[in-house]
mmCIF file of C-alpha atoms in Angstrom:
data_model
loop_
_atom_site.group_PDB
_atom_site.id
_atom_site.type_symbol
_atom_site.label_atom_id
_atom_site.label_comp_id
_atom_site.label_asym_id
_atom_site.label_seq_id
_atom_site.Cartn_x
_atom_site.Cartn_y
_atom_site.Cartn_z
ATOM 1 C CA MET A 140 132.771 205.885 150.093
ATOM 2 C CA THR A 141 130.695 206.331 146.905
ATOM 3 C CA ASP A 142 131.606 204.416 143.787
ATOM 4 C CA THR A 143 132.058 206.732 140.808
ATOM 5 C CA PRO A 144 131.144 205.202 137.449
ATOM 6 C CA VAL A 145 133.885 205.661 134.884
ATOM 7 C CA THR A 146 132.911 205.829 131.218
ATOM 8 C CA GLY A 147 136.243 207.041 129.923
ATOM 9 C CA ASP A 148 139.454 208.827 130.826
ATOM 10 C CA LEU A 149 138.280 212.223 132.059
ATOM 11 C CA ASP A 150 141.871 213.491 132.008
ATOM 12 C CA ALA A 151 142.489 212.537 128.362
ATOM 13 C CA PRO A 152 143.308 215.569 126.206
ATOM 14 C CA PHE A 153 141.388 216.201 123.008
ATOM 15 C CA ARG A 154 140.935 218.863 120.335
ATOM 16 C CA PHE A 155 137.551 219.185 118.656
ATOM 17 C CA GLU A 156 137.412 221.312 115.515
ATOM 18 C CA TYR A 157 134.124 221.122 113.676
ATOM 19 C CA ASP A 158 132.376 223.339 111.152
ATOM 20 C CA PRO A 159 128.910 221.834 110.706
ATOM 21 C CA ALA A 160 126.057 222.864 108.476
ATOM 22 C CA THR A 161 123.304 225.069 109.786
ATOM 23 C CA LEU A 162 120.657 222.665 111.121
ATOM 24 C CA ARG A 163 116.968 223.371 110.571
ATOM 25 C CA TYR A 164 114.443 220.933 112.065
ATOM 26 C CA ALA A 165 110.656 221.072 111.745
ATOM 27 C CA SER A 166 107.785 218.868 110.648
ATOM 28 C CA ASP A 167 107.488 221.145 107.611
ATOM 29 C CA ALA A 168 111.153 222.084 107.213
ATOM 30 C CA ALA A 169 111.027 221.565 103.435
ATOM 31 C CA ARG A 170 108.503 224.381 103.175
ATOM 32 C CA SER A 171 111.075 226.696 104.777
ATOM 33 C CA LEU A 172 113.672 226.212 102.041
ATOM 34 C CA SER A 173 113.174 229.663 100.544
ATOM 35 C CA ALA A 174 113.694 231.214 103.970
ATOM 36 C CA GLU A 175 116.856 229.153 104.480
ATOM 37 C CA LEU A 176 118.233 230.167 101.089
ATOM 38 C CA ASP A 177 117.519 233.762 102.033
ATOM 39 C CA GLU A 178 119.421 233.285 105.310
ATOM 40 C CA GLN A 179 122.360 231.800 103.389
ATOM 41 C CA GLY A 180 122.275 234.457 100.666
ATOM 42 C CA TYR A 181 121.398 232.261 97.661
ATOM 43 C CA ASP A 182 118.927 233.066 94.905
ATOM 44 C CA ARG A 183 118.357 230.094 92.581
ATOM 45 C CA ALA A 184 118.516 226.391 93.469
ATOM 46 C CA LEU A 185 118.811 223.315 91.292
ATOM 47 C CA VAL A 186 117.173 220.386 93.058
ATOM 48 C CA VAL A 187 119.218 217.166 92.784
ATOM 49 C CA CYS A 188 117.323 213.928 93.453
ATOM 50 C CA GLY A 189 116.527 210.474 92.106
ATOM 51 C CA ALA A 190 113.701 209.621 89.758
ATOM 52 C CA THR A 191 111.528 208.179 92.541
ATOM 53 C CA VAL A 192 111.800 211.315 94.668
ATOM 54 C CA GLY A 193 111.202 213.484 91.610
ATOM 55 C CA GLU A 194 107.998 211.579 90.827
ATOM 56 C CA THR A 195 106.650 211.370 94.390
ATOM 57 C CA PRO A 196 104.354 214.337 95.089
ATOM 58 C CA ALA A 197 104.526 213.853 98.875
ATOM 59 C CA VAL A 198 108.275 214.568 98.690
ATOM 60 C CA ILE A 199 108.895 216.846 95.736
ATOM 61 C CA ASP A 200 105.827 219.089 96.133
ATOM 62 C CA PRO A 201 106.840 220.476 99.569
ATOM 63 C CA VAL A 202 110.335 221.089 98.170
ATOM 64 C CA ARG A 203 108.973 222.918 95.129
ATOM 65 C CA GLU A 204 106.583 224.945 97.266
ATOM 66 C CA GLY A 205 109.298 225.655 99.814
ATOM 67 C CA LEU A 206 111.655 227.008 97.161
ATOM 68 C CA SER A 207 108.899 228.896 95.339
ATOM 69 C CA ASP A 208 110.401 231.348 92.845
ATOM 70 C CA ARG A 209 113.923 230.336 93.902
ATOM 71 C CA LEU A 210 113.493 226.976 92.133
ATOM 72 C CA ALA A 211 115.763 226.981 89.070
ATOM 73 C CA GLY A 212 115.017 223.390 88.039
ATOM 74 C CA VAL A 213 114.952 219.747 89.047
ATOM 75 C CA PHE A 214 117.647 217.228 88.087
ATOM 76 C CA ALA A 215 116.005 213.897 88.962
ATOM 77 C CA GLU A 216 118.586 211.474 87.575
ATOM 78 C CA THR A 217 120.742 210.301 90.480
ATOM 79 C CA THR A 218 121.114 206.544 91.049
ATOM 80 C CA PRO A 219 122.663 204.338 93.747
ATOM 81 C CA ALA A 220 125.655 203.836 91.421
ATOM 82 C CA LYS A 221 126.606 207.512 91.940
ATOM 83 C CA ARG A 222 128.136 207.734 88.459
ATOM 84 C CA LEU A 223 130.618 210.453 87.557
ATOM 85 C CA GLY A 224 128.856 210.659 84.199
ATOM 86 C CA THR A 225 125.587 211.454 85.968
ATOM 87 C CA ALA A 226 127.338 214.231 87.869
ATOM 88 C CA TYR A 227 128.469 215.744 84.576
ATOM 89 C CA ASP A 228 124.869 215.623 83.338
ATOM 90 C CA GLY A 229 123.862 217.414 86.525
ATOM 91 C CA LEU A 230 126.608 219.982 86.005
ATOM 92 C CA GLU A 231 125.242 220.758 82.543
ATOM 93 C CA ARG A 232 121.768 221.214 83.999
ATOM 94 C CA PHE A 233 123.168 223.411 86.784
ATOM 95 C CA ARG A 234 124.804 225.739 84.303
ATOM 96 C CA GLU A 235 121.804 225.822 81.975
ATOM 97 C CA SER A 236 119.484 226.760 84.834
ATOM 98 C CA ASP A 237 121.717 229.630 85.997
ATOM 99 C CA ALA A 238 121.543 228.311 89.576
ATOM 100 C CA ASP A 239 123.836 229.481 92.354
ATOM 101 C CA CYS A 240 123.270 226.580 94.764
ATOM 102 C CA LEU A 241 122.214 222.935 94.910
ATOM 103 C CA VAL A 242 119.406 221.474 97.003
ATOM 104 C CA ALA A 243 120.029 217.728 97.424
ATOM 105 C CA VAL A 244 116.869 215.776 98.276
ATOM 106 C CA GLY A 245 116.845 212.065 99.090
ATOM 107 C CA GLY A 246 119.298 209.484 100.389
ATOM 108 C CA GLY A 247 123.056 209.146 100.217
ATOM 109 C CA SER A 248 123.142 208.783 96.436
ATOM 110 C CA SER A 249 121.608 212.189 95.778
ATOM 111 C CA LEU A 250 123.521 213.926 98.553
ATOM 112 C CA ASP A 251 126.830 212.498 97.304
ATOM 113 C CA LEU A 252 126.092 213.341 93.655
ATOM 114 C CA ALA A 253 125.294 216.927 94.608
ATOM 115 C CA LYS A 254 128.723 217.176 96.224
ATOM 116 C CA ILE A 255 130.386 215.798 93.088
ATOM 117 C CA ILE A 256 128.443 218.259 90.908
ATOM 118 C CA SER A 257 129.663 221.056 93.183
ATOM 119 C CA VAL A 258 133.284 219.930 92.816
ATOM 120 C CA LEU A 259 132.997 219.662 89.023
ATOM 121 C CA ALA A 260 131.407 223.111 88.797
ATOM 122 C CA ALA A 261 134.560 224.590 90.334
ATOM 123 C CA THR A 262 136.960 222.481 88.248
ATOM 124 C CA ASP A 263 138.554 223.926 85.100
ATOM 125 C CA ASP A 264 139.771 220.565 83.744
ATOM 126 C CA ASP A 265 137.734 218.959 80.970
ATOM 127 C CA PRO A 266 135.913 215.656 81.648
ATOM 128 C CA THR A 267 138.618 213.525 80.008
ATOM 129 C CA VAL A 268 141.329 214.918 82.283
ATOM 130 C CA VAL A 269 139.097 214.475 85.352
ATOM 131 C CA GLY A 270 138.239 210.914 84.309
ATOM 132 C CA GLU A 271 141.864 209.955 83.745
ATOM 133 C CA GLY A 272 142.844 211.414 87.105
ATOM 134 C CA PHE A 273 140.008 209.532 88.796
ATOM 135 C CA VAL A 274 141.178 206.230 87.298
ATOM 136 C CA ASP A 275 144.728 206.876 88.507
ATOM 137 C CA SER A 276 143.933 208.134 92.005
ATOM 138 C CA GLY A 277 140.376 207.037 92.873
ATOM 139 C CA THR A 278 139.500 210.607 93.765
ATOM 140 C CA ILE A 279 138.862 214.052 92.288
ATOM 141 C CA ALA A 280 140.821 217.067 93.431
ATOM 142 C CA VAL A 281 138.659 219.624 95.219
ATOM 143 C CA PRO A 282 139.391 223.210 94.090
ATOM 144 C CA GLU A 283 140.213 225.827 96.693
ATOM 145 C CA ALA A 284 137.249 228.007 95.771
ATOM 146 C CA GLY A 285 134.223 228.291 93.544
ATOM 147 C CA LEU A 286 132.182 225.333 94.829
ATOM 148 C CA PRO A 287 128.431 225.988 94.620
ATOM 149 C CA PRO A 288 126.953 225.576 98.115
ATOM 150 C CA ILE A 289 124.669 222.685 98.999
ATOM 151 C CA VAL A 290 121.521 222.572 101.104
ATOM 152 C CA ALA A 291 120.644 218.977 102.027
ATOM 153 C CA VAL A 292 117.129 217.631 102.585
ATOM 154 C CA PRO A 293 117.560 213.986 103.653
ATOM 155 C CA THR A 294 114.714 211.497 103.235
ATOM 156 C CA THR A 295 116.532 208.471 104.689
ATOM 157 C CA LEU A 296 118.548 207.765 107.838
ATOM 158 C CA ALA A 297 121.847 206.767 106.213
ATOM 159 C CA GLY A 298 123.677 209.889 107.375
ATOM 160 C CA ALA A 299 125.278 211.408 104.282
ATOM 161 C CA ASP A 300 124.133 214.920 105.135
ATOM 162 C CA LEU A 301 126.501 216.036 107.912
ATOM 163 C CA SER A 302 129.480 214.721 106.002
ATOM 164 C CA ILE A 303 132.511 216.065 104.150
ATOM 165 C CA VAL A 304 132.928 212.989 101.940
ATOM 166 C CA ALA A 305 131.143 211.602 98.892
ATOM 167 C CA GLY A 306 131.380 208.301 97.039
ATOM 168 C CA VAL A 307 131.528 208.201 93.243
ATOM 169 C CA THR A 308 131.955 205.571 90.524
ATOM 170 C CA ALA A 309 132.739 205.739 86.826
ATOM 171 C CA ALA A 310 132.371 203.428 83.855
ATOM 172 C CA PRO A 311 133.442 203.826 80.214
ATOM 173 C CA ASP A 312 129.839 203.848 78.976
ATOM 174 C CA THR A 313 128.912 206.904 81.052
ATOM 175 C CA CYS A 314 132.111 208.905 81.373
ATOM 176 C CA PRO A 315 135.498 209.380 79.667
ATOM 177 C CA VAL A 316 137.370 206.757 81.673
ATOM 178 C CA THR A 317 139.259 203.765 80.371
ATOM 179 C CA GLU A 318 138.075 201.279 82.979
ATOM 180 C CA PRO A 319 135.435 201.007 85.719
ATOM 181 C CA VAL A 320 136.584 202.591 88.954
ATOM 182 C CA SER A 321 135.121 203.347 92.385
ATOM 183 C CA GLY A 322 136.398 206.012 94.706
ATOM 184 C CA GLY A 323 135.532 208.991 96.788
ATOM 185 C CA VAL A 324 136.109 212.649 97.441
ATOM 186 C CA GLY A 325 136.704 214.196 100.829
ATOM 187 C CA ASP A 326 137.224 217.808 101.839
ATOM 188 C CA PRO A 327 135.823 220.141 104.521
ATOM 189 C CA LYS A 328 134.456 222.331 101.731
ATOM 190 C CA LEU A 329 131.962 219.546 100.921
ATOM 191 C CA MET A 330 130.051 220.059 104.164
ATOM 192 C CA PRO A 331 126.568 221.345 103.224
ATOM 193 C CA GLU A 332 125.835 224.922 104.155
ATOM 194 C CA ALA A 333 122.525 223.852 105.690
ATOM 195 C CA VAL A 334 120.521 220.688 106.340
ATOM 196 C CA CYS A 335 116.737 220.728 106.588
ATOM 197 C CA TYR A 336 115.507 217.812 108.711
ATOM 198 C CA ASP A 337 111.838 217.141 108.068
ATOM 199 C CA PRO A 338 110.253 214.084 109.748
ATOM 200 C CA GLU A 339 107.261 214.364 107.405
ATOM 201 C CA LEU A 340 109.568 213.697 104.444
ATOM 202 C CA ILE A 341 111.305 210.842 106.291
ATOM 203 C CA ALA A 342 107.840 209.292 106.764
ATOM 204 C CA THR A 343 107.282 209.205 102.982
ATOM 205 C CA THR A 344 110.196 206.803 102.420
ATOM 206 C CA PRO A 345 109.159 203.149 101.897
ATOM 207 C CA GLN A 346 109.615 201.086 105.045
ATOM 208 C CA SER A 347 112.156 198.659 103.533
ATOM 209 C CA ILE A 348 114.394 201.488 102.322
ATOM 210 C CA LEU A 349 114.134 203.423 105.566
ATOM 211 C CA ALA A 350 114.876 200.317 107.645
ATOM 212 C CA ALA A 351 118.019 199.492 105.670
ATOM 213 C CA SER A 352 119.281 203.072 105.721
ATOM 214 C CA ALA A 353 118.689 203.217 109.470
ATOM 215 C CA MET A 354 121.419 200.673 110.154
ATOM 216 C CA ASN A 355 124.051 202.960 108.616
ATOM 217 C CA GLY A 356 123.095 205.778 110.958
ATOM 218 C CA PHE A 357 122.605 203.478 113.937
ATOM 219 C CA ASP A 358 126.085 201.996 113.503
ATOM 220 C CA LYS A 359 127.579 205.475 113.164
ATOM 221 C CA GLY A 360 126.404 206.216 116.684
ATOM 222 C CA ILE A 361 127.749 202.938 118.049
ATOM 223 C CA GLU A 362 131.166 203.365 116.468
ATOM 224 C CA THR A 363 131.480 206.999 117.503
ATOM 225 C CA ILE A 364 131.400 205.906 121.141
ATOM 226 C CA TYR A 365 134.083 203.217 120.937
ATOM 227 C CA ALA A 366 136.321 204.870 118.309
ATOM 228 C CA ALA A 367 139.881 205.622 119.373
ATOM 229 C CA ASN A 368 139.300 209.314 118.565
ATOM 230 C CA SER A 369 136.047 209.693 120.495
ATOM 231 C CA THR A 370 135.534 212.913 122.446
ATOM 232 C CA PRO A 371 133.172 213.921 125.266
ATOM 233 C CA ILE A 372 131.273 216.010 122.718
ATOM 234 C CA THR A 373 130.622 213.129 120.340
ATOM 235 C CA ASP A 374 129.939 210.848 123.322
ATOM 236 C CA ALA A 375 127.075 213.146 124.262
ATOM 237 C CA THR A 376 125.550 213.550 120.803
ATOM 238 C CA ALA A 377 125.979 209.896 119.854
ATOM 239 C CA SER A 378 124.526 208.661 123.147
ATOM 240 C CA ARG A 379 121.439 210.846 122.877
ATOM 241 C CA GLY A 380 121.080 209.995 119.192
ATOM 242 C CA LEU A 381 121.332 206.258 119.847
ATOM 243 C CA GLY A 382 118.665 206.505 122.525
ATOM 244 C CA LEU A 383 116.281 208.238 120.127
ATOM 245 C CA LEU A 384 117.083 205.867 117.265
ATOM 246 C CA THR A 385 116.687 202.750 119.411
ATOM 247 C CA GLU A 386 113.284 203.803 120.712
ATOM 248 C CA GLY A 387 112.131 204.974 117.288
ATOM 249 C CA LEU A 388 113.398 201.964 115.349
ATOM 250 C CA LEU A 389 111.849 199.416 117.708
ATOM 251 C CA ALA A 390 108.496 201.207 117.353
ATOM 252 C CA PHE A 391 108.888 201.672 113.593
ATOM 253 C CA GLY A 392 109.751 197.998 113.123
ATOM 254 C CA THR A 393 106.506 196.937 114.812
ATOM 255 C CA GLY A 394 104.423 199.132 112.504
ATOM 256 C CA ASP A 395 103.945 202.200 114.673
ATOM 257 C CA ASP A 396 103.652 205.197 112.326
ATOM 258 C CA ASP A 397 102.771 207.826 114.897
ATOM 259 C CA PRO A 398 104.495 211.184 114.220
ATOM 260 C CA TRP A 399 106.701 210.823 117.317
ATOM 261 C CA VAL A 400 108.366 207.794 115.717
ATOM 262 C CA TYR A 401 109.599 209.778 112.731
ATOM 263 C CA GLN A 402 110.514 212.708 114.947
ATOM 264 C CA SER A 403 112.683 210.391 117.068
ATOM 265 C CA LEU A 404 114.270 208.824 114.001
ATOM 266 C CA THR A 405 115.008 212.184 112.392
ATOM 267 C CA GLN A 406 116.510 213.783 115.470
ATOM 268 C CA GLY A 407 118.400 210.608 116.327
ATOM 269 C CA ALA A 408 119.959 210.437 112.853
ATOM 270 C CA MET A 409 120.923 214.091 113.084
ATOM 271 C CA LEU A 410 122.613 213.677 116.462
ATOM 272 C CA VAL A 411 124.616 210.509 115.725
ATOM 273 C CA GLN A 412 126.161 212.326 112.737
ATOM 274 C CA TYR A 413 127.133 215.457 114.616
ATOM 275 C CA GLY A 414 130.904 215.820 114.783
ATOM 276 C CA ILE A 415 131.810 212.424 113.287
ATOM 277 C CA SER A 416 132.954 213.768 109.893
ATOM 278 C CA ARG A 417 135.675 216.331 110.555
ATOM 279 C CA ALA A 418 138.742 217.727 108.831
ATOM 280 C CA ASP A 419 141.026 215.745 111.155
ATOM 281 C CA GLY A 420 139.263 212.425 110.606
ATOM 282 C CA THR A 421 136.120 210.458 111.231
ATOM 283 C CA THR A 422 134.931 208.268 114.085
ATOM 284 C CA LEU A 423 133.787 205.459 111.761
ATOM 285 C CA SER A 424 135.593 202.240 112.611
ATOM 286 C CA LEU A 425 135.388 198.438 112.527
ATOM 287 C CA ILE A 426 131.744 197.949 111.476
ATOM 288 C CA HIS A 427 131.996 200.418 108.618
ATOM 289 C CA ALA A 428 135.288 198.905 107.455
ATOM 290 C CA LEU A 429 133.592 195.502 107.372
ATOM 291 C CA GLY A 430 130.671 197.067 105.525
ATOM 292 C CA HIS A 431 133.038 198.456 102.904
ATOM 293 C CA GLY A 432 134.683 195.085 102.465
ATOM 294 C CA LEU A 433 131.299 193.460 101.882
ATOM 295 C CA THR A 434 129.876 196.064 99.487
ATOM 296 C CA ARG A 435 132.729 197.374 97.363
ATOM 297 C CA THR A 436 133.019 194.305 95.172
ATOM 298 C CA TYR A 437 129.709 192.542 95.875
ATOM 299 C CA GLU A 438 126.084 193.434 95.272
ATOM 300 C CA VAL A 439 125.018 193.299 98.913
ATOM 301 C CA GLN A 440 123.191 196.493 99.902
ATOM 302 C CA GLN A 441 125.081 198.579 102.463
ATOM 303 C CA GLY A 442 122.268 198.613 105.033
ATOM 304 C CA ALA A 443 121.932 194.836 104.782
ATOM 305 C CA ALA A 444 125.681 194.425 105.241
ATOM 306 C CA HIS A 445 125.587 196.578 108.382
ATOM 307 C CA ALA A 446 122.591 194.691 109.747
ATOM 308 C CA VAL A 447 124.273 191.317 109.317
ATOM 309 C CA ILE A 448 127.736 192.209 110.506
ATOM 310 C CA ALA A 449 127.177 194.601 113.437
ATOM 311 C CA PRO A 450 126.308 192.065 116.186
ATOM 312 C CA HIS A 451 129.214 189.805 115.227
ATOM 313 C CA ALA A 452 131.695 192.686 114.964
ATOM 314 C CA LEU A 453 130.650 193.874 118.419
ATOM 315 C CA SER A 454 130.956 190.391 119.914
ATOM 316 C CA TYR A 455 134.498 190.135 118.570
ATOM 317 C CA LEU A 456 135.375 193.648 119.743
ATOM 318 C CA PHE A 457 134.137 193.046 123.298
ATOM 319 C CA GLU A 458 136.111 189.804 123.479
ATOM 320 C CA GLN A 459 139.291 191.763 122.804
ATOM 321 C CA VAL A 460 138.802 195.149 124.522
ATOM 322 C CA ASP A 461 136.315 196.956 126.730
ATOM 323 C CA GLY A 462 134.907 198.955 123.820
ATOM 324 C CA ARG A 463 133.191 201.328 126.279
ATOM 325 C CA GLN A 464 130.447 198.751 126.627
ATOM 326 C CA SER A 465 128.912 200.391 129.701
ATOM 327 C CA LEU A 466 128.429 203.722 127.928
ATOM 328 C CA LEU A 467 126.980 201.906 124.922
ATOM 329 C CA ALA A 468 124.635 199.932 127.161
ATOM 330 C CA ASP A 469 123.367 203.158 128.736
ATOM 331 C CA ALA A 470 122.825 204.743 125.319
ATOM 332 C CA LEU A 471 120.904 201.719 124.060
ATOM 333 C CA GLY A 472 118.646 201.580 127.118
ATOM 334 C CA VAL A 473 120.133 198.434 128.693
ATOM 335 C CA GLY A 474 122.429 200.073 131.214
ATOM 336 C CA ASP A 475 121.037 198.054 134.118
ATOM 337 C CA ALA A 476 122.141 194.724 132.613
ATOM 338 C CA SER A 477 124.594 192.681 134.671
ATOM 339 C CA ASP A 478 126.537 191.776 131.509
ATOM 340 C CA PRO A 479 126.721 194.997 129.457
ATOM 341 C CA ASP A 480 128.647 193.592 126.487
ATOM 342 C CA ALA A 481 126.105 190.814 125.936
ATOM 343 C CA ALA A 482 123.267 193.272 126.487
ATOM 344 C CA VAL A 483 124.641 195.616 123.798
ATOM 345 C CA VAL A 484 124.959 192.778 121.276
ATOM 346 C CA ASP A 485 121.466 191.532 122.108
ATOM 347 C CA ARG A 486 120.005 195.032 121.770
ATOM 348 C CA VAL A 487 121.590 195.564 118.356
ATOM 349 C CA SER A 488 120.351 192.126 117.264
ATOM 350 C CA GLU A 489 116.871 193.043 118.517
ATOM 351 C CA VAL A 490 116.849 196.208 116.386
ATOM 352 C CA VAL A 491 117.969 194.243 113.307
ATOM 353 C CA ALA A 492 115.317 191.572 113.821
ATOM 354 C CA THR A 493 112.545 194.080 114.546
ATOM 355 C CA LEU A 494 113.341 195.927 111.324
ATOM 356 C CA GLY A 495 113.101 192.651 109.393
ATOM 357 C CA LEU A 496 116.653 192.975 108.066
ATOM 358 C CA PRO A 497 118.829 189.978 107.135
ATOM 359 C CA THR A 498 120.849 188.327 109.875
ATOM 360 C CA HIS A 499 123.141 185.984 107.906
ATOM 361 C CA LEU A 500 125.671 186.631 105.156
ATOM 362 C CA ARG A 501 124.449 183.567 103.300
ATOM 363 C CA ASP A 502 121.108 185.309 102.818
ATOM 364 C CA VAL A 503 122.465 188.405 101.025
ATOM 365 C CA ALA A 504 124.278 188.963 97.728
ATOM 366 C CA GLY A 505 127.680 188.947 99.381
ATOM 367 C CA PRO A 506 130.845 186.853 99.184
ATOM 368 C CA ASP A 507 131.016 183.081 99.366
ATOM 369 C CA ARG A 508 132.912 181.604 102.290
ATOM 370 C CA GLU A 509 136.002 180.820 100.191
ATOM 371 C CA GLU A 510 136.276 184.547 99.460
ATOM 372 C CA PHE A 511 136.420 185.564 103.126
ATOM 373 C CA PRO A 512 140.248 185.882 103.254
ATOM 374 C CA GLU A 513 140.155 188.310 100.324
ATOM 375 C CA VAL A 514 137.399 190.320 102.009
ATOM 376 C CA ALA A 515 139.411 190.333 105.250
ATOM 377 C CA ASP A 516 142.410 191.819 103.443
ATOM 378 C CA ALA A 517 140.214 194.611 102.071
ATOM 379 C CA VAL A 518 138.799 195.279 105.544
ATOM 380 C CA LEU A 519 142.248 195.501 107.139
ATOM 381 C CA GLU A 520 143.360 197.967 104.449
ATOM 382 C CA ASP A 521 140.301 200.200 104.938
ATOM 383 C CA ALA A 522 141.092 203.669 106.268
ATOM 384 C CA PHE A 523 138.422 203.353 108.971
ATOM 385 C CA MET A 524 140.460 200.652 110.718
ATOM 386 C CA ALA A 525 142.726 203.424 112.008
ATOM 387 C CA ASN A 526 139.906 204.356 114.408
ATOM 388 C CA THR A 527 139.465 200.986 116.103
ATOM 389 C CA PRO A 528 139.620 201.088 119.925
ATOM 390 C CA LEU A 529 143.030 201.232 121.535
ATOM 391 C CA GLY A 530 144.359 197.734 122.103
ATOM 392 C CA LEU A 531 142.367 196.163 119.273
ATOM 393 C CA GLU A 532 144.754 194.728 116.677
ATOM 394 C CA PRO A 533 142.697 192.580 114.287
ATOM 395 C CA THR A 534 144.413 189.953 112.177
ATOM 396 C CA ARG A 535 143.297 188.421 108.926
ATOM 397 C CA GLU A 536 142.181 185.353 110.856
ATOM 398 C CA ASP A 537 140.181 187.516 113.258
ATOM 399 C CA ILE A 538 138.243 189.186 110.441
ATOM 400 C CA VAL A 539 137.630 185.883 108.732
ATOM 401 C CA GLY A 540 136.286 184.623 112.070
ATOM 402 C CA VAL A 541 133.833 187.537 112.258
ATOM 403 C CA LEU A 542 132.658 186.782 108.722
ATOM 404 C CA GLU A 543 132.319 183.077 109.534
ATOM 405 C CA SER A 544 130.216 183.843 112.605
ATOM 406 C CA ALA A 545 127.995 186.024 110.425
ATOM 407 C CA TRP A 546 127.603 183.340 107.743
#
């Protein structure tokens, strides 16, 4: 009799509805932007990016050349704060340039701001009404129609491109709101029409920024496998993506800058995102909920938070439930280990260490230990906790224990 390895319930029913962007991958994908706009039926693009991208010839020049006479202008004012006021500035520039689409170039900040600009462009309400509604609800209503389409050109590995959500903040000094507020917008209409993945642009990003952003994408792949709403489709894409990311990140962290490294990182980031942001929910789970708890009210950078917390979150998870540890071990290249849960935690820790990212909460601008119960409450209230593996029922004390182990 032959033993059959079981990596999940093959008889479990599922429904997978997904409307992704068109994916274009090439080492010079940015130079194909005009062709992609032609395929999509758009004529004039406003480029949305941050100041650094806008001033870096190795990034912005291929984008300008790729758009050619379809370039309507460049709005290079996005920031990590993702301010609603900045989005209104971008909206003004969009209208002045007579553009019919947005090309978002950069990391999550620029991709998210482009989505907010798109929403505002289709909104009839004046900024004061939008600001007041944002303070009350933490979100902005997405109109049924009229959203300018977005073409994304990511330069980091954070994974904001194949997504239907966007974060946004507001403050009285930049927007008509009465108090500072953070929130987000989510709607299937925010999925970009196309994403151009260009490993040559990824290679232009400073190593420290790329390393930190990589942990967001890396953890997306991990969580997609153990999430309660995982599917065989996302198992396949996340597993392949994790394999590419693991190999690429371990090489990247040791200083290897051969083209194959950036090709692996780019394709890996693309695959771990595929199908995880859908109209019926996301596969993000425990690690991302912990990341939110650590970054929403503290100055710790999101990639650093993910680097610190991931090994400890996984150790806790595997103590409580299986967490599909064997499938994760296979994806991470340690499937032959006799103790797959320990091997997965060790592999994730190895990636963090190789990238030179922080490994303790006490070393980042996060909460003090006496604040852990408050952070735990925020984590337990996070929407992503709905996707934790079946059988996992974290308590406040459990989350505090994870934070303590990470201290």
